[in-house]
PDB file of C-alpha atoms in Angstrom:
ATOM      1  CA  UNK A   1       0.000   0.000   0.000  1.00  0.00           C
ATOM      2  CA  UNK A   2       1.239   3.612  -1.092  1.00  0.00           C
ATOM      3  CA  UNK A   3       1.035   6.207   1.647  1.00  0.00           C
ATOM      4  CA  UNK A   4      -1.375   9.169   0.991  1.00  0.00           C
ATOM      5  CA  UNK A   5       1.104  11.867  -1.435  1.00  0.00           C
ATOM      6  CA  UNK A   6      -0.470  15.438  -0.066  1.00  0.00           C
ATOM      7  CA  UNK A   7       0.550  18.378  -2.412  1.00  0.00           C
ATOM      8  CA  UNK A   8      -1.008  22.037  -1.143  1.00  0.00           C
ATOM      9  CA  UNK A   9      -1.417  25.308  -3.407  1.00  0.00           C
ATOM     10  CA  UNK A  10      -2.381  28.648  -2.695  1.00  0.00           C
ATOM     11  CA  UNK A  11      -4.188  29.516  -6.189  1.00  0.00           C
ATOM     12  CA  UNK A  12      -5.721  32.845  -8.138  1.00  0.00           C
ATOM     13  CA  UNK A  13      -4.983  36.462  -6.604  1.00  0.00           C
ATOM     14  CA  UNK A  14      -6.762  35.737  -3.174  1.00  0.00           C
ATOM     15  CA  UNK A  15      -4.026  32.910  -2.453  1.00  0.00           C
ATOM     16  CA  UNK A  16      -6.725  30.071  -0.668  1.00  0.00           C
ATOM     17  CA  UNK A  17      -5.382  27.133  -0.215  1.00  0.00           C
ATOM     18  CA  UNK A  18      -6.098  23.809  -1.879  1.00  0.00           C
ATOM     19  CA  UNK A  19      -4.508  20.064  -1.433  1.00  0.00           C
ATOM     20  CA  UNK A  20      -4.197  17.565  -4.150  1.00  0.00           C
ATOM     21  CA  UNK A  21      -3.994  14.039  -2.400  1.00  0.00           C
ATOM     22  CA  UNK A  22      -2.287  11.456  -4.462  1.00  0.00           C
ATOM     23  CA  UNK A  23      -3.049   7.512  -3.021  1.00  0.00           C
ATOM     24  CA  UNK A  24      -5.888   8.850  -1.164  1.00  0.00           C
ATOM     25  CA  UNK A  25      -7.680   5.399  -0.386  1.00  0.00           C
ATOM     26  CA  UNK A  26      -5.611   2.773   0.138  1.00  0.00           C
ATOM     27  CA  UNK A  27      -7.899   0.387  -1.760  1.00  0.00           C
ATOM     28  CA  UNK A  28      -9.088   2.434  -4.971  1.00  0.00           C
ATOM     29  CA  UNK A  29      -9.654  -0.806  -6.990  1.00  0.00           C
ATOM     30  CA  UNK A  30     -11.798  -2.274  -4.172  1.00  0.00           C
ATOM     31  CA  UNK A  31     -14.018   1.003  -4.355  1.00  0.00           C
ATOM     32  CA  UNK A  32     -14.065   0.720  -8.237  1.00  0.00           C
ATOM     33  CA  UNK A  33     -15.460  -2.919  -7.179  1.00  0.00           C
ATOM     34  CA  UNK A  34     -18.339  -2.049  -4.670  1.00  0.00           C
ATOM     35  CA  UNK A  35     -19.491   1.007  -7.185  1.00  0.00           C
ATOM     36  CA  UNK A  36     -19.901  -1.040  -9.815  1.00  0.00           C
ATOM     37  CA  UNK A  37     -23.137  -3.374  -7.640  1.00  0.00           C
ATOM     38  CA  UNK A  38     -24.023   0.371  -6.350  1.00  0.00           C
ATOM     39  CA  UNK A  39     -27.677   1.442  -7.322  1.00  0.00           C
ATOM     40  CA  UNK A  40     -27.181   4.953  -8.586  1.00  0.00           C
ATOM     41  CA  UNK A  41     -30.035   7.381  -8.707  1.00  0.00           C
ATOM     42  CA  UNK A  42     -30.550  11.297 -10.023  1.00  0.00           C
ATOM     43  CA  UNK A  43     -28.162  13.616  -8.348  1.00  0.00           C
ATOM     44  CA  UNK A  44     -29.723  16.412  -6.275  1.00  0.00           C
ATOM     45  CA  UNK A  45     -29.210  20.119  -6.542  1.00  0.00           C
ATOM     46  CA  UNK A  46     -27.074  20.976 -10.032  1.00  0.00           C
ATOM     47  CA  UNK A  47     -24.771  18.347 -10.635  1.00  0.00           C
ATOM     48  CA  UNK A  48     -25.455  17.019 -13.596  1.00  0.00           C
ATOM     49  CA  UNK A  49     -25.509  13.596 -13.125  1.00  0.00           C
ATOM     50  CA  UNK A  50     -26.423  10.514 -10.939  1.00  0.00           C
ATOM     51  CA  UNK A  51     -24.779   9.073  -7.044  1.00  0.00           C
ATOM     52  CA  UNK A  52     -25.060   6.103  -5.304  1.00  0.00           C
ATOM     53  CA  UNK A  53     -24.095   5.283  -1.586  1.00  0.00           C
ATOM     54  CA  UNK A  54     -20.729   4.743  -0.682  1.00  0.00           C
ATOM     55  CA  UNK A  55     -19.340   1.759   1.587  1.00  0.00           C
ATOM     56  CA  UNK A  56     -19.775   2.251   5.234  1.00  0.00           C
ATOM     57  CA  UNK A  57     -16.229   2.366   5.628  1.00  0.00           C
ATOM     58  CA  UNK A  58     -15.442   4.804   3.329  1.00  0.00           C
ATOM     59  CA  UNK A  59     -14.319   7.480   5.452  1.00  0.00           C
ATOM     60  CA  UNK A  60     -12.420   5.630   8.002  1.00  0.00           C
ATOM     61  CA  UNK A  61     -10.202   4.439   5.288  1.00  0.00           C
ATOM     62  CA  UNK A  62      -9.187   8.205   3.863  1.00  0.00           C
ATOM     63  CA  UNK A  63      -9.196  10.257   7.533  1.00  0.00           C
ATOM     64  CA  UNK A  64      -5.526   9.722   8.030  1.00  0.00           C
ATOM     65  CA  UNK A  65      -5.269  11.667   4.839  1.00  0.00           C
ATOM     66  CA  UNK A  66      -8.051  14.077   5.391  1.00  0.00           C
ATOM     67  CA  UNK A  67      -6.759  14.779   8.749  1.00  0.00           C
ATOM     68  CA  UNK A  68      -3.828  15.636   7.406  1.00  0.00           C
ATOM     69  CA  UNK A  69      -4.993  17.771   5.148  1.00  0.00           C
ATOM     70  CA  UNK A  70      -6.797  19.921   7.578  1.00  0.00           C
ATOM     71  CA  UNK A  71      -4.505  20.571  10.120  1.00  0.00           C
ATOM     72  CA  UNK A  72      -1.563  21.225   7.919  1.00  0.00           C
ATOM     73  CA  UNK A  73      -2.889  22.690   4.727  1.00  0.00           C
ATOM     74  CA  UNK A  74      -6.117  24.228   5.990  1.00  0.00           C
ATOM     75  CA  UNK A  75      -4.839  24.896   9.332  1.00  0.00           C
ATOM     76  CA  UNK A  76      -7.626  23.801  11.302  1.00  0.00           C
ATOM     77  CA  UNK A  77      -6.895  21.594  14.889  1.00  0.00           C
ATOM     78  CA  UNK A  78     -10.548  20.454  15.668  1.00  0.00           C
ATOM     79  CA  UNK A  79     -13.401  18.001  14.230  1.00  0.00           C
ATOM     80  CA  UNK A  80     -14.570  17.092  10.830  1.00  0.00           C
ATOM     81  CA  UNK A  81     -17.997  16.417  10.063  1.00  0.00           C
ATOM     82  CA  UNK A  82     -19.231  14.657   7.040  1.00  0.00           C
ATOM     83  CA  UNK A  83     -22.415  16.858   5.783  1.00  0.00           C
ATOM     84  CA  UNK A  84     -22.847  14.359   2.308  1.00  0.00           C
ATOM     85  CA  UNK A  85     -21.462  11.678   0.369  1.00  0.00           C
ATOM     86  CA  UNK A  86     -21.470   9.956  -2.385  1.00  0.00           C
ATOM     87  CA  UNK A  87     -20.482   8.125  -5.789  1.00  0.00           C
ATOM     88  CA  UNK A  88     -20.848  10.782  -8.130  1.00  0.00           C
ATOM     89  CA  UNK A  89     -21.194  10.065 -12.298  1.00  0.00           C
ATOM     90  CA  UNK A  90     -21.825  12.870 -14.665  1.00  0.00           C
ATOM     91  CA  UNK A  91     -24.029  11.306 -17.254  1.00  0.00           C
ATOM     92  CA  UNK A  92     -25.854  14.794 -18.711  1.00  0.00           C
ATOM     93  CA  UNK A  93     -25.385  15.520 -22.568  1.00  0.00           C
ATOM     94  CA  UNK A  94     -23.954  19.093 -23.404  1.00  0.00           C
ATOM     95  CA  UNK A  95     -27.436  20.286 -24.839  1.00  0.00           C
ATOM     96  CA  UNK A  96     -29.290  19.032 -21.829  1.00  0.00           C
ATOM     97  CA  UNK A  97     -27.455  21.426 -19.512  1.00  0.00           C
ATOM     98  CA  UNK A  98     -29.463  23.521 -17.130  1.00  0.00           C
ATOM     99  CA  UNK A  99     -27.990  27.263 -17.362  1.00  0.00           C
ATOM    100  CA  UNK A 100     -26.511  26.636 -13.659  1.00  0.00           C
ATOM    101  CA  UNK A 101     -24.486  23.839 -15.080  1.00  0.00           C
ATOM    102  CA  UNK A 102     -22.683  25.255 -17.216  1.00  0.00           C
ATOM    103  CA  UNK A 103     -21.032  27.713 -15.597  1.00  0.00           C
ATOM    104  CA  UNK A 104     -18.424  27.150 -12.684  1.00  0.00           C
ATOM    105  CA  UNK A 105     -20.878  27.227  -8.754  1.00  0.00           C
ATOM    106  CA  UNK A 106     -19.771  27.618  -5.260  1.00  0.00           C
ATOM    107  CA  UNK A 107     -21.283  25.045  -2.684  1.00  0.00           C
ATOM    108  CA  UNK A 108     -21.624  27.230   0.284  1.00  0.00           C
ATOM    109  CA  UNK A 109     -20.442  30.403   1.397  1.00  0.00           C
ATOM    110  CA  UNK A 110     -19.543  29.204   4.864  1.00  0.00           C
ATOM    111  CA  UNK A 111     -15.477  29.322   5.137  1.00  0.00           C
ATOM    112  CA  UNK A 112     -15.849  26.576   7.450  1.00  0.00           C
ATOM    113  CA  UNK A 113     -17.248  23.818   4.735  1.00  0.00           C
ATOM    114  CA  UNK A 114     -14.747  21.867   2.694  1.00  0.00           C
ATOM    115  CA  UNK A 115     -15.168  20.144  -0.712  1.00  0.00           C
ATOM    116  CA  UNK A 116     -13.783  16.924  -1.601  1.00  0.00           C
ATOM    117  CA  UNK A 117     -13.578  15.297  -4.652  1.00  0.00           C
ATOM    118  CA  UNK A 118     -11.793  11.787  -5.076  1.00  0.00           C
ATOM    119  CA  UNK A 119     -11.549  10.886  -8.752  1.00  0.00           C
ATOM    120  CA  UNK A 120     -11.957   7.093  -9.098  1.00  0.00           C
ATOM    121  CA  UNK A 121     -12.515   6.764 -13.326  1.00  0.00           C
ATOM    122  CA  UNK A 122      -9.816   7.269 -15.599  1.00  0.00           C
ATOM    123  CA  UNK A 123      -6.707   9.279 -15.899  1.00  0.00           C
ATOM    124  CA  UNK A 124      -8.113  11.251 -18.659  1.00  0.00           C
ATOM    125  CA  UNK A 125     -11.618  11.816 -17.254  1.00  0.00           C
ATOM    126  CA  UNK A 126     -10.642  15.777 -16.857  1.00  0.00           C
ATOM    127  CA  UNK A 127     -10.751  16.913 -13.279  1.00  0.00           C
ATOM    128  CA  UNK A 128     -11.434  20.310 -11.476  1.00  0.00           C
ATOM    129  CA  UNK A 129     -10.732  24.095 -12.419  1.00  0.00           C
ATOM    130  CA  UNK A 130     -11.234  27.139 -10.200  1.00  0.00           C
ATOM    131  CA  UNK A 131     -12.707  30.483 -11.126  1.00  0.00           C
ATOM    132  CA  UNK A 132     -12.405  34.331 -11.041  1.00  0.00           C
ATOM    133  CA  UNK A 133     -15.929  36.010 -11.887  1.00  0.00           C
ATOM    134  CA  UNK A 134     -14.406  38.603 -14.611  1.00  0.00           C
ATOM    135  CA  UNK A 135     -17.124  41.429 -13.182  1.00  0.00           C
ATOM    136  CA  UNK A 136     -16.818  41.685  -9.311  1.00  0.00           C
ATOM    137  CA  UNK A 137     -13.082  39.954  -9.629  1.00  0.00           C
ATOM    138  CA  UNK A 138     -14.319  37.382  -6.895  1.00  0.00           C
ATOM    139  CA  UNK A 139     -12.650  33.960  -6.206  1.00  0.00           C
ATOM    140  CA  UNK A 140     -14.885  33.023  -3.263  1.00  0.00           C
ATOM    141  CA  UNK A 141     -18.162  33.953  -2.314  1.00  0.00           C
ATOM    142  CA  UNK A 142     -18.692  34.296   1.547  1.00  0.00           C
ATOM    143  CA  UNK A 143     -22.234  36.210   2.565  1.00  0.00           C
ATOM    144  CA  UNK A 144     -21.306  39.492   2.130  1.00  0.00           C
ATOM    145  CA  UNK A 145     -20.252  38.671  -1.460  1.00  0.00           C
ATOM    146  CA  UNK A 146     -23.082  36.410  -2.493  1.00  0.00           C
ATOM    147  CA  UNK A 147     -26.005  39.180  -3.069  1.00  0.00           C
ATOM    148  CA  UNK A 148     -23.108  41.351  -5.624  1.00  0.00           C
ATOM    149  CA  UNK A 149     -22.282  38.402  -6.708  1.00  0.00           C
ATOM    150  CA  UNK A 150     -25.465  36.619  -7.788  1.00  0.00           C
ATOM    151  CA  UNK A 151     -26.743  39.872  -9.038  1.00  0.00           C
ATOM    152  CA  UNK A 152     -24.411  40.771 -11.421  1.00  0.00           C
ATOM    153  CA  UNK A 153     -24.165  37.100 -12.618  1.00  0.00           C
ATOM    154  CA  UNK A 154     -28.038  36.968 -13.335  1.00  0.00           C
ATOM    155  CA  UNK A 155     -27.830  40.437 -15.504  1.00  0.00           C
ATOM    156  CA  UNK A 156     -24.730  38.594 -17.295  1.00  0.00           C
ATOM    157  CA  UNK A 157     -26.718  35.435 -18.254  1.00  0.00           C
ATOM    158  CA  UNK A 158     -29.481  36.916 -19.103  1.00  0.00           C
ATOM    159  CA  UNK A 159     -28.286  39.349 -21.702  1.00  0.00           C
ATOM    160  CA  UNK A 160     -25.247  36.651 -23.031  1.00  0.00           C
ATOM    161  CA  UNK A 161     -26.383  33.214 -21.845  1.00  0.00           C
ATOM    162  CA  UNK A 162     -23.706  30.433 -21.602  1.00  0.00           C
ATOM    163  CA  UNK A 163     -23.182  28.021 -24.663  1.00  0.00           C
ATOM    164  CA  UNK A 164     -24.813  24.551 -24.213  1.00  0.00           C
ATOM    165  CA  UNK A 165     -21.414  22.834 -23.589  1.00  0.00           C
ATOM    166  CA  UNK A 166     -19.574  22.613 -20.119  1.00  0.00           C
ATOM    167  CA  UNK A 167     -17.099  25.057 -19.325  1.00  0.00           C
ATOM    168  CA  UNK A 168     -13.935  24.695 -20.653  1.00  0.00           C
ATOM    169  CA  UNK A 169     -11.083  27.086 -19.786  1.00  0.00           C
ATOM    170  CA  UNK A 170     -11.700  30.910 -19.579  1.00  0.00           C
ATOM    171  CA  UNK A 171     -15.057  32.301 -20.501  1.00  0.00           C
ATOM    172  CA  UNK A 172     -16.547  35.916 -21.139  1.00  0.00           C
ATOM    173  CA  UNK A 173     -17.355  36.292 -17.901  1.00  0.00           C
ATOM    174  CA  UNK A 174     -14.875  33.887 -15.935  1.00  0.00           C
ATOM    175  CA  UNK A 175     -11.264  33.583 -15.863  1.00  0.00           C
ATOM    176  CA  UNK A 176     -10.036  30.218 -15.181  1.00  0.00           C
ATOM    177  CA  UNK A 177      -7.002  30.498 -12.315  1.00  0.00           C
ATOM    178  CA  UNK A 178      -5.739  27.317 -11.450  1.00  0.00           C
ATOM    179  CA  UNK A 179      -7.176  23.303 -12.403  1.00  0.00           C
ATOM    180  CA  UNK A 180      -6.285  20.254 -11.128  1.00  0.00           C
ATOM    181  CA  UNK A 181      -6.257  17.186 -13.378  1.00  0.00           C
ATOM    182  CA  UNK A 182      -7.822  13.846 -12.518  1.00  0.00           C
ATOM    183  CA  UNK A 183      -6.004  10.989 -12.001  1.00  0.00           C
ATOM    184  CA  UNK A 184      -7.337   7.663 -10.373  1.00  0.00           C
ATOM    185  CA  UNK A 185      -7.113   7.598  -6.843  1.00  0.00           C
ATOM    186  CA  UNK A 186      -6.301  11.151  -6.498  1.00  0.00           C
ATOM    187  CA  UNK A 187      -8.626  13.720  -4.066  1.00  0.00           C
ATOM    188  CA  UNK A 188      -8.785  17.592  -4.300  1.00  0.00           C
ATOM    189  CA  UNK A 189      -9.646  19.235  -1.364  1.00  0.00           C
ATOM    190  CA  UNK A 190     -10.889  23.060  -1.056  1.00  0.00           C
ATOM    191  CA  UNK A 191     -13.188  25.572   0.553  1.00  0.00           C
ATOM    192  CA  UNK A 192     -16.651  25.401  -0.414  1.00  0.00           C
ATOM    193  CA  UNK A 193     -16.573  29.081  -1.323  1.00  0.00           C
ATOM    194  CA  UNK A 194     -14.076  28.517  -4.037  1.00  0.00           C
ATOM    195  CA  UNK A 195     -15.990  29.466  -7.696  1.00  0.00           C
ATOM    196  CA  UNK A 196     -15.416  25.663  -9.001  1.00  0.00           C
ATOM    197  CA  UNK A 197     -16.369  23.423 -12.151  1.00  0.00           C
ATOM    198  CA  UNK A 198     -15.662  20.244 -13.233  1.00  0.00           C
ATOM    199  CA  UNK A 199     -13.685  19.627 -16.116  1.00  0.00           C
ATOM    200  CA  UNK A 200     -15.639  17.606 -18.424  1.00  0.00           C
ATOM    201  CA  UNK A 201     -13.685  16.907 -21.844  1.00  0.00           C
ATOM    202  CA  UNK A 202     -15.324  17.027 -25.141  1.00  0.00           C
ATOM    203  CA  UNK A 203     -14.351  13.096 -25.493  1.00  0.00           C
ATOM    204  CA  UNK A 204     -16.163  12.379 -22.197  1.00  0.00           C
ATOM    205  CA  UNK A 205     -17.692   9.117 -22.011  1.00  0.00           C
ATOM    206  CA  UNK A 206     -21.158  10.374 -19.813  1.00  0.00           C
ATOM    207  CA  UNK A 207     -22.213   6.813 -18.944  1.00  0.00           C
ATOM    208  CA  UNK A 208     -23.974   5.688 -16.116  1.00  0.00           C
ATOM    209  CA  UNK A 209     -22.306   2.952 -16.085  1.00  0.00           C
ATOM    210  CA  UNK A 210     -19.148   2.985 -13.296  1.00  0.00           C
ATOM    211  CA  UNK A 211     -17.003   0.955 -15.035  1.00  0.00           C
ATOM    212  CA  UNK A 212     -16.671   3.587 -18.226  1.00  0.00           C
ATOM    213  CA  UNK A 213     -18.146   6.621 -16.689  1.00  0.00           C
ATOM    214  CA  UNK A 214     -16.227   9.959 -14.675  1.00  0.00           C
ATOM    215  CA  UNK A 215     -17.164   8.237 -11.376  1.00  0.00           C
ATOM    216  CA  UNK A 216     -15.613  10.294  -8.707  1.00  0.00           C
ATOM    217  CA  UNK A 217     -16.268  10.615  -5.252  1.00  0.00           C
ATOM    218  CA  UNK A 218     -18.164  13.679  -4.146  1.00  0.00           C
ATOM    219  CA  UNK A 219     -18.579  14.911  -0.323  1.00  0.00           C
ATOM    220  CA  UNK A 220     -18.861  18.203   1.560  1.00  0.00           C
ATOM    221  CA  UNK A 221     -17.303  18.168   4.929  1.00  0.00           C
ATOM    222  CA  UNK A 222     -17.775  21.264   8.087  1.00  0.00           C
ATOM    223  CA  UNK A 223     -14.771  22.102   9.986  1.00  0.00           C
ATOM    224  CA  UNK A 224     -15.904  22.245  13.393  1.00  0.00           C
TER     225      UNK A 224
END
């Protein structure tokens, strides 16, 4: 078994911190294994796919690496919570995108929620980029931000609505700052805040099937 390979950045002009995790589970194959019997349903909120339970075990296996993480890249000393996880496969077509989905999100504007996302498919299944919103020149949206924010992005859409297609790179209204390529058994880690997409590529296989889909694991997490 290969030990858990943390890597931390500080990306875009407001410098927040994010850790790449390469080995993250010490049995990636297993999980490959138990997602494949896993009954997989529609995702909630935007993500534009489907999810299916995890094993029970799941996150006793990666908190050596997750703990980590925290302390030393994050620099928080106290608990973790686990708000939601799951198997995560995006499975929706280009033209079926909702508006929301195709441009980069935040999850929560809380500084204290993490994002995790454990990439379990194949090396060239994309990964994750990080945003700057062109207009306000925000990275992260915390409360304060979020009504500016949201405002100014609604005026945006609605005069020059995204293309049907997921984001790729820099856009008229978003400048791509840092991304973080997928690789199997490798986890990025980063605030919740963080203006985020997925990196879908135009060669994408969007199965629902886990054995040639983008399955990834997706969770939210609450420093606490």
């Amino acid at each position: 078994m290969t030990a858990p390979d943390v890597v931390a950045r500080r990306i875009g002009t407001e410098r927040q911190p994010i850790a790449i995790v390469d080995h993250f589970h010490p049995d990636a194959d297993g999980l490959r294994a138990f997602a494949a019997d896993a009954c997989f349903e529609p995702a909630r909120r935007q993500y534009p796919g489907v999810r299916g339970a995890l094993p029970d075990d799941y996150f006793q296996a990666v908190r050596p690496a997750l703990s980590q993480v925290v302390a030393h890249v994050f620099g928080h000393r106290g608990g973790i919570a686990l708000l939601d996880a799951s198997f995560s496969l995006v499975t929706t077509p280009p033209a079926r995108l909702s508006i929301e989905q195709r441009l980069p999100h935040f999850d929560a504007v809380d500084p204290n929620r993490i994002a995790l996302v454990h990439y379990l498919g194949t090396d060239d299944s994309g990964g994750t980029a990080f945003y700057r919103h062109r207009a306000t020149g925000f990275e992260t949206i915390d409360a304060l931000r979020a009504p500016a924010y949201l405002g100014a992005l609604s005026a945006e859409v609605r005069t020059a609505p995204p293309p049907a297609a997921y984001i790729a790179g820099s856009s008229a209204q978003f400048e791509q700052v840092s991304a973080v390529d997928a690789r199997r058994n490798r986890a990025v880690i980063y605030r919740s805040a963080l203006l985020h997409s997925g990196v879908i590529p135009a060669r994408a296989t969007l199965s629902d099937d886990p054995a040639r889909g983008r399955l990834t694991v997706t969770a939210f997490l609450s420093l606490t």
